[in-house]
Amino acid sequence: MDWDAQYELLKAGKAIPQAGPSYTTRNESNIDDDDMRPVLPGRDPGDEPERRRTNLILDEEETVATPLERLTRHWMNERHAPDILPAQEDLLMNLLDHLRRQSEAVQLLREDPSTSEEEHMRIMLVQTEIERVKFIVRSYVRTRLFKIEKYARFITTTPEVQTRLTAAELDHASRHAKITDQHFYVSVLQSLPEKQSHLDDTPLFVPPMITEPDKTRPVFVHALKQCPRIRLPDGATLEMEKGHISLMPYSVVEQLVARGEVELI
């Protein structure tokens, strides 16, 4: 440091240039040289944590499906799965209640003489959307009804499957199985020997009389998230990443479908 030069500046009344913070001073403030990052134009460095939180919230909102999207996914799973999946009673009731309120609002607007032509066009679009949702609901219910009637006898003898049905579905399965048993007995079984007059017989090398879901049937699977490693029937393993599509037996991905980690397409 040039002390003579500083003395001459001080005598002339000029300010002495101040040095920047020392290495010790920067250490004491816990700011490393690497931490002194350039600030982009128009961006406050204090907004960075808030921006990250906003991105996380947006990502979460993108992953949250609407009730209609959820029902559509359950509808597609039900159509492609060989087994009966758990009933979505609450979701279905909420959607039906929403459709009822929408239909009532549309009817009131149609009957209002002050409704403009532009509003009538909007009403037509709303009615089209309502009919689209009704189609999905009807198809979902019909698919479950078809499976219930096809596997009615199997349902009545399998408590685990009964837990997937609503009270109305279980009652329908019981009545359908009873009527079918009576029809088979009157038509055929009463004319057979006693040992062969029962539907629950399981003789060797003969297909069972009670129809059961074929879980070995292949299905197309689309991974909605990173899935745990699964073992295929041939002993090989497969780890499906998000977006992966594969063809495999339903029994392999049954639990993944139940947990909502994959969907059937």
PDB file of C-alpha atoms in Angstrom:
ATOM      1  CA  MET A   1       0.000   0.000   0.000  1.00  0.00           C
ATOM      2  CA  ASP A   2       1.383   3.512  -0.944  1.00  0.00           C
ATOM      3  CA  TRP A   3       1.094   5.468   2.328  1.00  0.00           C
ATOM      4  CA  ASP A   4       2.721   8.614   0.823  1.00  0.00           C
ATOM      5  CA  ALA A   5       0.126   8.786  -1.942  1.00  0.00           C
ATOM      6  CA  GLN A   6      -2.728   8.402   0.547  1.00  0.00           C
ATOM      7  CA  TYR A   7      -1.204  11.189   2.721  1.00  0.00           C
ATOM      8  CA  GLU A   8      -1.047  13.569  -0.263  1.00  0.00           C
ATOM      9  CA  LEU A   9      -4.698  12.804  -1.156  1.00  0.00           C
ATOM     10  CA  LEU A  10      -5.756  13.395   2.440  1.00  0.00           C
ATOM     11  CA  LYS A  11      -3.951  16.800   2.500  1.00  0.00           C
ATOM     12  CA  ALA A  12      -5.687  17.808  -0.746  1.00  0.00           C
ATOM     13  CA  GLY A  13      -9.109  16.903   0.766  1.00  0.00           C
ATOM     14  CA  LYS A  14      -9.830  14.131  -1.721  1.00  0.00           C
ATOM     15  CA  ALA A  15     -11.636  10.893  -0.769  1.00  0.00           C
ATOM     16  CA  ILE A  16      -9.554   7.786  -0.428  1.00  0.00           C
ATOM     17  CA  PRO A  17     -10.870   4.849  -2.561  1.00  0.00           C
ATOM     18  CA  GLN A  18     -12.325   2.150  -0.339  1.00  0.00           C
ATOM     19  CA  ALA A  19     -11.306  -1.454  -0.896  1.00  0.00           C
ATOM     20  CA  GLY A  20     -13.889  -4.187  -1.448  1.00  0.00           C
ATOM     21  CA  PRO A  21     -14.768  -6.743   1.214  1.00  0.00           C
ATOM     22  CA  SER A  22     -11.905  -8.957   2.220  1.00  0.00           C
ATOM     23  CA  TYR A  23     -11.870 -12.732   1.963  1.00  0.00           C
ATOM     24  CA  THR A  24     -12.418 -12.940   5.737  1.00  0.00           C
ATOM     25  CA  THR A  25     -15.404 -10.600   5.566  1.00  0.00           C
ATOM     26  CA  ARG A  26     -16.999 -12.659   2.807  1.00  0.00           C
ATOM     27  CA  ASN A  27     -16.403 -15.840   4.774  1.00  0.00           C
ATOM     28  CA  GLU A  28     -18.074 -14.384   7.838  1.00  0.00           C
ATOM     29  CA  SER A  29     -21.191 -13.587   5.797  1.00  0.00           C
ATOM     30  CA  ASN A  30     -21.279 -17.208   4.495  1.00  0.00           C
ATOM     31  CA  ILE A  31     -21.215 -16.110   0.859  1.00  0.00           C
ATOM     32  CA  ASP A  32     -18.828 -18.019  -1.377  1.00  0.00           C
ATOM     33  CA  ASP A  33     -17.459 -16.689  -4.626  1.00  0.00           C
ATOM     34  CA  ASP A  34     -19.403 -19.457  -6.406  1.00  0.00           C
ATOM     35  CA  ASP A  35     -22.623 -18.218  -4.805  1.00  0.00           C
ATOM     36  CA  MET A  36     -22.300 -14.779  -6.368  1.00  0.00           C
ATOM     37  CA  ARG A  37     -24.294 -15.710  -9.482  1.00  0.00           C
ATOM     38  CA  PRO A  38     -25.267 -13.194 -12.149  1.00  0.00           C
ATOM     39  CA  VAL A  39     -28.839 -11.953 -12.004  1.00  0.00           C
ATOM     40  CA  LEU A  40     -30.779 -12.191 -15.249  1.00  0.00           C
ATOM     41  CA  PRO A  41     -32.320  -8.929 -16.513  1.00  0.00           C
ATOM     42  CA  GLY A  42     -35.839  -8.380 -15.248  1.00  0.00           C
ATOM     43  CA  ARG A  43     -35.637 -11.094 -12.583  1.00  0.00           C
ATOM     44  CA  ASP A  44     -35.337 -10.552  -8.865  1.00  0.00           C
ATOM     45  CA  PRO A  45     -33.069 -13.186  -7.261  1.00  0.00           C
ATOM     46  CA  GLY A  46     -35.427 -13.277  -4.297  1.00  0.00           C
ATOM     47  CA  ASP A  47     -38.195 -14.597  -6.564  1.00  0.00           C
ATOM     48  CA  GLU A  48     -36.337 -17.859  -7.320  1.00  0.00           C
ATOM     49  CA  PRO A  49     -37.765 -19.907  -4.378  1.00  0.00           C
ATOM     50  CA  GLU A  50     -41.262 -18.630  -5.165  1.00  0.00           C
ATOM     51  CA  ARG A  51     -40.842 -19.541  -8.838  1.00  0.00           C
ATOM     52  CA  ARG A  52     -39.787 -23.076  -7.892  1.00  0.00           C
ATOM     53  CA  ARG A  53     -42.804 -23.466  -5.624  1.00  0.00           C
ATOM     54  CA  THR A  54     -45.062 -22.238  -8.447  1.00  0.00           C
ATOM     55  CA  ASN A  55     -43.592 -24.803 -10.852  1.00  0.00           C
ATOM     56  CA  LEU A  56     -44.207 -27.588  -8.332  1.00  0.00           C
ATOM     57  CA  ILE A  57     -47.820 -26.484  -7.905  1.00  0.00           C
ATOM     58  CA  LEU A  58     -48.326 -26.392 -11.692  1.00  0.00           C
ATOM     59  CA  ASP A  59     -46.842 -29.880 -12.035  1.00  0.00           C
ATOM     60  CA  GLU A  60     -49.207 -31.190  -9.360  1.00  0.00           C
ATOM     61  CA  GLU A  61     -52.205 -29.559 -11.050  1.00  0.00           C
ATOM     62  CA  GLU A  62     -51.269 -31.200 -14.350  1.00  0.00           C
ATOM     63  CA  THR A  63     -51.271 -34.628 -12.712  1.00  0.00           C
ATOM     64  CA  VAL A  64     -54.668 -34.175 -11.011  1.00  0.00           C
ATOM     65  CA  ALA A  65     -57.346 -35.634 -13.299  1.00  0.00           C
ATOM     66  CA  THR A  66     -60.879 -34.264 -13.505  1.00  0.00           C
ATOM     67  CA  PRO A  67     -63.816 -36.505 -12.478  1.00  0.00           C
ATOM     68  CA  LEU A  68     -64.660 -37.101 -16.152  1.00  0.00           C
ATOM     69  CA  GLU A  69     -61.067 -38.066 -16.960  1.00  0.00           C
ATOM     70  CA  ARG A  70     -61.035 -40.458 -14.009  1.00  0.00           C
ATOM     71  CA  LEU A  71     -64.311 -42.062 -15.091  1.00  0.00           C
ATOM     72  CA  THR A  72     -63.031 -42.369 -18.668  1.00  0.00           C
ATOM     73  CA  ARG A  73     -59.929 -44.151 -17.393  1.00  0.00           C
ATOM     74  CA  HIS A  74     -62.004 -46.541 -15.249  1.00  0.00           C
ATOM     75  CA  TRP A  75     -64.311 -47.116 -18.220  1.00  0.00           C
ATOM     76  CA  MET A  76     -61.408 -48.081 -20.498  1.00  0.00           C
ATOM     77  CA  ASN A  77     -59.882 -50.302 -17.809  1.00  0.00           C
ATOM     78  CA  GLU A  78     -63.225 -52.040 -17.285  1.00  0.00           C
ATOM     79  CA  ARG A  79     -63.699 -52.620 -21.003  1.00  0.00           C
ATOM     80  CA  HIS A  80     -60.255 -54.146 -21.516  1.00  0.00           C
ATOM     81  CA  ALA A  81     -59.803 -56.067 -18.254  1.00  0.00           C
ATOM     82  CA  PRO A  82     -61.018 -59.690 -18.264  1.00  0.00           C
ATOM     83  CA  ASP A  83     -61.857 -59.480 -14.549  1.00  0.00           C
ATOM     84  CA  ILE A  84     -64.380 -57.296 -12.722  1.00  0.00           C
ATOM     85  CA  LEU A  85     -62.718 -54.173 -11.325  1.00  0.00           C
ATOM     86  CA  PRO A  86     -63.781 -52.307  -8.162  1.00  0.00           C
ATOM     87  CA  ALA A  87     -66.924 -50.235  -8.637  1.00  0.00           C
ATOM     88  CA  GLN A  88     -66.553 -46.438  -8.736  1.00  0.00           C
ATOM     89  CA  GLU A  89     -69.870 -45.723  -7.057  1.00  0.00           C
ATOM     90  CA  ASP A  90     -69.004 -42.370  -5.450  1.00  0.00           C
ATOM     91  CA  LEU A  91     -67.415 -41.002  -8.614  1.00  0.00           C
ATOM     92  CA  LEU A  92     -70.381 -42.126 -10.689  1.00  0.00           C
ATOM     93  CA  MET A  93     -72.926 -40.612  -8.293  1.00  0.00           C
ATOM     94  CA  ASN A  94     -71.106 -37.267  -8.237  1.00  0.00           C
ATOM     95  CA  LEU A  95     -70.996 -37.127 -12.028  1.00  0.00           C
ATOM     96  CA  LEU A  96     -74.665 -38.052 -12.362  1.00  0.00           C
ATOM     97  CA  ASP A  97     -75.606 -35.359  -9.857  1.00  0.00           C
ATOM     98  CA  HIS A  98     -73.554 -32.822 -11.806  1.00  0.00           C
ATOM     99  CA  LEU A  99     -75.227 -33.894 -15.058  1.00  0.00           C
ATOM    100  CA  ARG A 100     -78.650 -33.496 -13.486  1.00  0.00           C
ATOM    101  CA  ARG A 101     -77.879 -29.942 -12.357  1.00  0.00           C
ATOM    102  CA  GLN A 102     -76.403 -29.074 -15.751  1.00  0.00           C
ATOM    103  CA  SER A 103     -79.470 -30.410 -17.554  1.00  0.00           C
ATOM    104  CA  GLU A 104     -81.782 -28.391 -15.305  1.00  0.00           C
ATOM    105  CA  ALA A 105     -79.786 -25.215 -15.962  1.00  0.00           C
ATOM    106  CA  VAL A 106     -79.864 -25.830 -19.719  1.00  0.00           C
ATOM    107  CA  GLN A 107     -83.616 -26.403 -19.650  1.00  0.00           C
ATOM    108  CA  LEU A 108     -84.191 -23.135 -17.792  1.00  0.00           C
ATOM    109  CA  LEU A 109     -82.095 -21.213 -20.312  1.00  0.00           C
ATOM    110  CA  ARG A 110     -83.923 -22.784 -23.255  1.00  0.00           C
ATOM    111  CA  GLU A 111     -87.299 -21.804 -21.802  1.00  0.00           C
ATOM    112  CA  ASP A 112     -86.176 -18.229 -21.103  1.00  0.00           C
ATOM    113  CA  PRO A 113     -87.464 -15.966 -23.941  1.00  0.00           C
ATOM    114  CA  SER A 114     -84.655 -13.473 -23.319  1.00  0.00           C
ATOM    115  CA  THR A 115     -81.970 -15.995 -24.247  1.00  0.00           C
ATOM    116  CA  SER A 116     -80.017 -14.730 -27.251  1.00  0.00           C
ATOM    117  CA  GLU A 117     -79.079 -16.712 -30.355  1.00  0.00           C
ATOM    118  CA  GLU A 118     -75.443 -16.793 -29.263  1.00  0.00           C
ATOM    119  CA  GLU A 119     -76.474 -18.261 -25.908  1.00  0.00           C
ATOM    120  CA  HIS A 120     -78.549 -20.886 -27.714  1.00  0.00           C
ATOM    121  CA  MET A 121     -75.409 -21.950 -29.590  1.00  0.00           C
ATOM    122  CA  ARG A 122     -73.592 -22.298 -26.289  1.00  0.00           C
ATOM    123  CA  ILE A 123     -76.493 -24.320 -24.913  1.00  0.00           C
ATOM    124  CA  MET A 124     -76.182 -26.718 -27.857  1.00  0.00           C
ATOM    125  CA  LEU A 125     -72.486 -27.200 -27.094  1.00  0.00           C
ATOM    126  CA  VAL A 126     -73.274 -27.896 -23.441  1.00  0.00           C
ATOM    127  CA  GLN A 127     -75.962 -30.404 -24.434  1.00  0.00           C
ATOM    128  CA  THR A 128     -73.490 -32.154 -26.747  1.00  0.00           C
ATOM    129  CA  GLU A 129     -71.001 -32.467 -23.904  1.00  0.00           C
ATOM    130  CA  ILE A 130     -73.717 -33.776 -21.572  1.00  0.00           C
ATOM    131  CA  GLU A 131     -74.645 -36.469 -24.095  1.00  0.00           C
ATOM    132  CA  ARG A 132     -70.989 -37.433 -24.446  1.00  0.00           C
ATOM    133  CA  VAL A 133     -70.667 -37.919 -20.693  1.00  0.00           C
ATOM    134  CA  LYS A 134     -73.934 -39.887 -20.614  1.00  0.00           C
ATOM    135  CA  PHE A 135     -72.574 -42.223 -23.290  1.00  0.00           C
ATOM    136  CA  ILE A 136     -69.473 -42.954 -21.179  1.00  0.00           C
ATOM    137  CA  VAL A 137     -71.611 -43.553 -18.084  1.00  0.00           C
ATOM    138  CA  ARG A 138     -73.988 -45.895 -19.930  1.00  0.00           C
ATOM    139  CA  SER A 139     -71.133 -47.818 -21.546  1.00  0.00           C
ATOM    140  CA  TYR A 140     -69.364 -48.185 -18.192  1.00  0.00           C
ATOM    141  CA  VAL A 141     -72.512 -49.524 -16.526  1.00  0.00           C
ATOM    142  CA  ARG A 142     -73.308 -51.859 -19.442  1.00  0.00           C
ATOM    143  CA  THR A 143     -69.769 -53.271 -19.393  1.00  0.00           C
ATOM    144  CA  ARG A 144     -70.010 -54.067 -15.694  1.00  0.00           C
ATOM    145  CA  LEU A 145     -73.506 -55.530 -16.148  1.00  0.00           C
ATOM    146  CA  PHE A 146     -72.245 -57.820 -18.928  1.00  0.00           C
ATOM    147  CA  LYS A 147     -69.446 -59.130 -16.703  1.00  0.00           C
ATOM    148  CA  ILE A 148     -71.745 -59.545 -13.712  1.00  0.00           C
ATOM    149  CA  GLU A 149     -74.195 -61.667 -15.679  1.00  0.00           C
ATOM    150  CA  LYS A 150     -71.397 -63.649 -17.349  1.00  0.00           C
ATOM    151  CA  TYR A 151     -69.657 -64.457 -14.043  1.00  0.00           C
ATOM    152  CA  ALA A 152     -72.729 -64.422 -11.774  1.00  0.00           C
ATOM    153  CA  ARG A 153     -72.191 -67.962 -10.465  1.00  0.00           C
ATOM    154  CA  PHE A 154     -68.495 -67.268  -9.906  1.00  0.00           C
ATOM    155  CA  ILE A 155     -69.305 -64.037  -8.045  1.00  0.00           C
ATOM    156  CA  THR A 156     -71.691 -65.734  -5.631  1.00  0.00           C
ATOM    157  CA  THR A 157     -68.999 -68.247  -4.649  1.00  0.00           C
ATOM    158  CA  THR A 158     -66.053 -65.817  -4.402  1.00  0.00           C
ATOM    159  CA  PRO A 159     -66.158 -63.368  -1.461  1.00  0.00           C
ATOM    160  CA  GLU A 160     -63.130 -61.423  -2.718  1.00  0.00           C
ATOM    161  CA  VAL A 161     -64.916 -60.504  -5.952  1.00  0.00           C
ATOM    162  CA  GLN A 162     -68.064 -59.543  -4.055  1.00  0.00           C
ATOM    163  CA  THR A 163     -66.173 -56.705  -2.341  1.00  0.00           C
ATOM    164  CA  ARG A 164     -65.687 -55.005  -5.728  1.00  0.00           C
ATOM    165  CA  LEU A 165     -69.421 -54.756  -6.411  1.00  0.00           C
ATOM    166  CA  THR A 166     -72.023 -52.326  -5.172  1.00  0.00           C
ATOM    167  CA  ALA A 167     -74.992 -53.578  -3.174  1.00  0.00           C
ATOM    168  CA  ALA A 168     -77.266 -53.338  -6.231  1.00  0.00           C
ATOM    169  CA  GLU A 169     -74.759 -55.181  -8.431  1.00  0.00           C
ATOM    170  CA  LEU A 170     -74.304 -57.951  -5.883  1.00  0.00           C
ATOM    171  CA  ASP A 171     -78.071 -58.368  -5.547  1.00  0.00           C
ATOM    172  CA  HIS A 172     -78.424 -58.575  -9.336  1.00  0.00           C
ATOM    173  CA  ALA A 173     -75.640 -61.178  -9.535  1.00  0.00           C
ATOM    174  CA  SER A 174     -77.309 -63.324  -6.863  1.00  0.00           C
ATOM    175  CA  ARG A 175     -80.718 -63.211  -8.541  1.00  0.00           C
ATOM    176  CA  HIS A 176     -79.232 -63.870 -11.990  1.00  0.00           C
ATOM    177  CA  ALA A 177     -77.254 -66.867 -10.701  1.00  0.00           C
ATOM    178  CA  LYS A 178     -80.343 -68.274  -8.998  1.00  0.00           C
ATOM    179  CA  ILE A 179     -82.512 -67.935 -12.108  1.00  0.00           C
ATOM    180  CA  THR A 180     -79.786 -69.467 -14.300  1.00  0.00           C
ATOM    181  CA  ASP A 181     -79.354 -72.426 -11.935  1.00  0.00           C
ATOM    182  CA  GLN A 182     -83.090 -73.093 -11.978  1.00  0.00           C
ATOM    183  CA  HIS A 183     -83.175 -72.905 -15.770  1.00  0.00           C
ATOM    184  CA  PHE A 184     -80.254 -75.346 -16.155  1.00  0.00           C
ATOM    185  CA  TYR A 185     -81.777 -77.755 -13.658  1.00  0.00           C
ATOM    186  CA  VAL A 186     -85.205 -77.812 -15.287  1.00  0.00           C
ATOM    187  CA  SER A 187     -83.795 -77.996 -18.817  1.00  0.00           C
ATOM    188  CA  VAL A 188     -80.930 -80.486 -18.426  1.00  0.00           C
ATOM    189  CA  LEU A 189     -79.572 -81.324 -14.994  1.00  0.00           C
ATOM    190  CA  GLN A 190     -82.641 -83.069 -13.584  1.00  0.00           C
ATOM    191  CA  SER A 191     -82.371 -85.654 -16.370  1.00  0.00           C
ATOM    192  CA  LEU A 192     -78.743 -86.516 -15.565  1.00  0.00           C
ATOM    193  CA  PRO A 193     -77.441 -88.971 -12.952  1.00  0.00           C
ATOM    194  CA  GLU A 194     -77.102 -87.584  -9.443  1.00  0.00           C
ATOM    195  CA  LYS A 195     -73.321 -87.329  -9.609  1.00  0.00           C
ATOM    196  CA  GLN A 196     -73.501 -85.225 -12.762  1.00  0.00           C
ATOM    197  CA  SER A 197     -76.428 -82.983 -11.913  1.00  0.00           C
ATOM    198  CA  HIS A 198     -74.480 -80.198 -10.175  1.00  0.00           C
ATOM    199  CA  LEU A 199     -72.961 -77.065 -11.671  1.00  0.00           C
ATOM    200  CA  ASP A 200     -70.033 -77.021  -9.262  1.00  0.00           C
ATOM    201  CA  ASP A 201     -68.578 -80.341 -10.421  1.00  0.00           C
ATOM    202  CA  THR A 202     -64.869 -80.231 -11.304  1.00  0.00           C
ATOM    203  CA  PRO A 203     -64.048 -83.461 -13.185  1.00  0.00           C
ATOM    204  CA  LEU A 204     -60.544 -83.970 -14.535  1.00  0.00           C
ATOM    205  CA  PHE A 205     -59.762 -82.878 -18.104  1.00  0.00           C
ATOM    206  CA  VAL A 206     -63.163 -81.203 -18.405  1.00  0.00           C
ATOM    207  CA  PRO A 207     -63.718 -77.420 -18.445  1.00  0.00           C
ATOM    208  CA  PRO A 208     -65.504 -76.178 -15.302  1.00  0.00           C
ATOM    209  CA  MET A 209     -69.229 -75.520 -15.499  1.00  0.00           C
ATOM    210  CA  ILE A 210     -68.799 -72.144 -13.771  1.00  0.00           C
ATOM    211  CA  THR A 211     -67.332 -69.455 -16.023  1.00  0.00           C
ATOM    212  CA  GLU A 212     -64.371 -67.617 -14.481  1.00  0.00           C
ATOM    213  CA  PRO A 213     -62.392 -64.589 -15.708  1.00  0.00           C
ATOM    214  CA  ASP A 214     -59.402 -65.531 -17.859  1.00  0.00           C
ATOM    215  CA  LYS A 215     -56.587 -63.524 -16.294  1.00  0.00           C
ATOM    216  CA  THR A 216     -54.042 -64.936 -18.740  1.00  0.00           C
ATOM    217  CA  ARG A 217     -55.588 -62.916 -21.552  1.00  0.00           C
ATOM    218  CA  PRO A 218     -53.081 -60.386 -22.960  1.00  0.00           C
ATOM    219  CA  VAL A 219     -53.805 -56.682 -22.562  1.00  0.00           C
ATOM    220  CA  PHE A 220     -52.103 -53.492 -23.708  1.00  0.00           C
ATOM    221  CA  VAL A 221     -50.737 -51.542 -20.743  1.00  0.00           C
ATOM    222  CA  HIS A 222     -49.754 -47.866 -20.596  1.00  0.00           C
ATOM    223  CA  ALA A 223     -47.615 -46.805 -17.619  1.00  0.00           C
ATOM    224  CA  LEU A 224     -48.845 -43.620 -15.924  1.00  0.00           C
ATOM    225  CA  LYS A 225     -45.764 -43.377 -13.699  1.00  0.00           C
ATOM    226  CA  GLN A 226     -42.519 -45.169 -12.930  1.00  0.00           C
ATOM    227  CA  CYS A 227     -43.574 -48.736 -12.058  1.00  0.00           C
ATOM    228  CA  PRO A 228     -41.756 -51.316  -9.938  1.00  0.00           C
ATOM    229  CA  ARG A 229     -40.056 -54.191 -11.696  1.00  0.00           C
ATOM    230  CA  ILE A 230     -42.496 -56.949 -12.716  1.00  0.00           C
ATOM    231  CA  ARG A 231     -41.857 -60.575 -13.602  1.00  0.00           C
ATOM    232  CA  LEU A 232     -43.264 -61.984 -16.842  1.00  0.00           C
ATOM    233  CA  PRO A 233     -44.522 -65.588 -17.236  1.00  0.00           C
ATOM    234  CA  ASP A 234     -41.313 -66.633 -19.025  1.00  0.00           C
ATOM    235  CA  GLY A 235     -39.214 -65.535 -16.046  1.00  0.00           C
ATOM    236  CA  ALA A 236     -37.941 -62.298 -17.578  1.00  0.00           C
ATOM    237  CA  THR A 237     -38.330 -59.010 -15.718  1.00  0.00           C
ATOM    238  CA  LEU A 238     -39.571 -55.686 -17.021  1.00  0.00           C
ATOM    239  CA  GLU A 239     -39.360 -52.213 -15.518  1.00  0.00           C
ATOM    240  CA  MET A 240     -41.846 -49.826 -17.102  1.00  0.00           C
ATOM    241  CA  GLU A 241     -41.087 -46.122 -17.099  1.00  0.00           C
ATOM    242  CA  LYS A 242     -43.731 -43.425 -17.428  1.00  0.00           C
ATOM    243  CA  GLY A 243     -45.297 -43.518 -20.898  1.00  0.00           C
ATOM    244  CA  HIS A 244     -44.147 -47.080 -21.634  1.00  0.00           C
ATOM    245  CA  ILE A 245     -46.651 -49.260 -23.557  1.00  0.00           C
ATOM    246  CA  SER A 246     -46.433 -53.044 -23.507  1.00  0.00           C
ATOM    247  CA  LEU A 247     -48.490 -56.172 -24.225  1.00  0.00           C
ATOM    248  CA  MET A 248     -48.604 -58.748 -21.428  1.00  0.00           C
ATOM    249  CA  PRO A 249     -51.015 -61.064 -19.551  1.00  0.00           C
ATOM    250  CA  TYR A 250     -53.495 -59.275 -17.331  1.00  0.00           C
ATOM    251  CA  SER A 251     -52.419 -61.302 -14.295  1.00  0.00           C
ATOM    252  CA  VAL A 252     -48.972 -59.666 -14.459  1.00  0.00           C
ATOM    253  CA  VAL A 253     -50.289 -56.097 -14.133  1.00  0.00           C
ATOM    254  CA  GLU A 254     -53.440 -56.749 -12.108  1.00  0.00           C
ATOM    255  CA  GLN A 255     -52.065 -55.070  -8.977  1.00  0.00           C
ATOM    256  CA  LEU A 256     -50.644 -52.143 -10.959  1.00  0.00           C
ATOM    257  CA  VAL A 257     -54.082 -51.504 -12.454  1.00  0.00           C
ATOM    258  CA  ALA A 258     -55.662 -51.649  -8.995  1.00  0.00           C
ATOM    259  CA  ARG A 259     -53.162 -49.084  -7.668  1.00  0.00           C
ATOM    260  CA  GLY A 260     -53.672 -46.761 -10.643  1.00  0.00           C
ATOM    261  CA  GLU A 261     -50.040 -46.953 -11.767  1.00  0.00           C
ATOM    262  CA  VAL A 262     -50.998 -48.177 -15.249  1.00  0.00           C
ATOM    263  CA  GLU A 263     -54.038 -48.021 -17.492  1.00  0.00           C
ATOM    264  CA  LEU A 264     -55.358 -50.443 -20.091  1.00  0.00           C
ATOM    265  CA  ILE A 265     -55.626 -49.228 -23.663  1.00  0.00           C
TER     266      ILE A 265
END
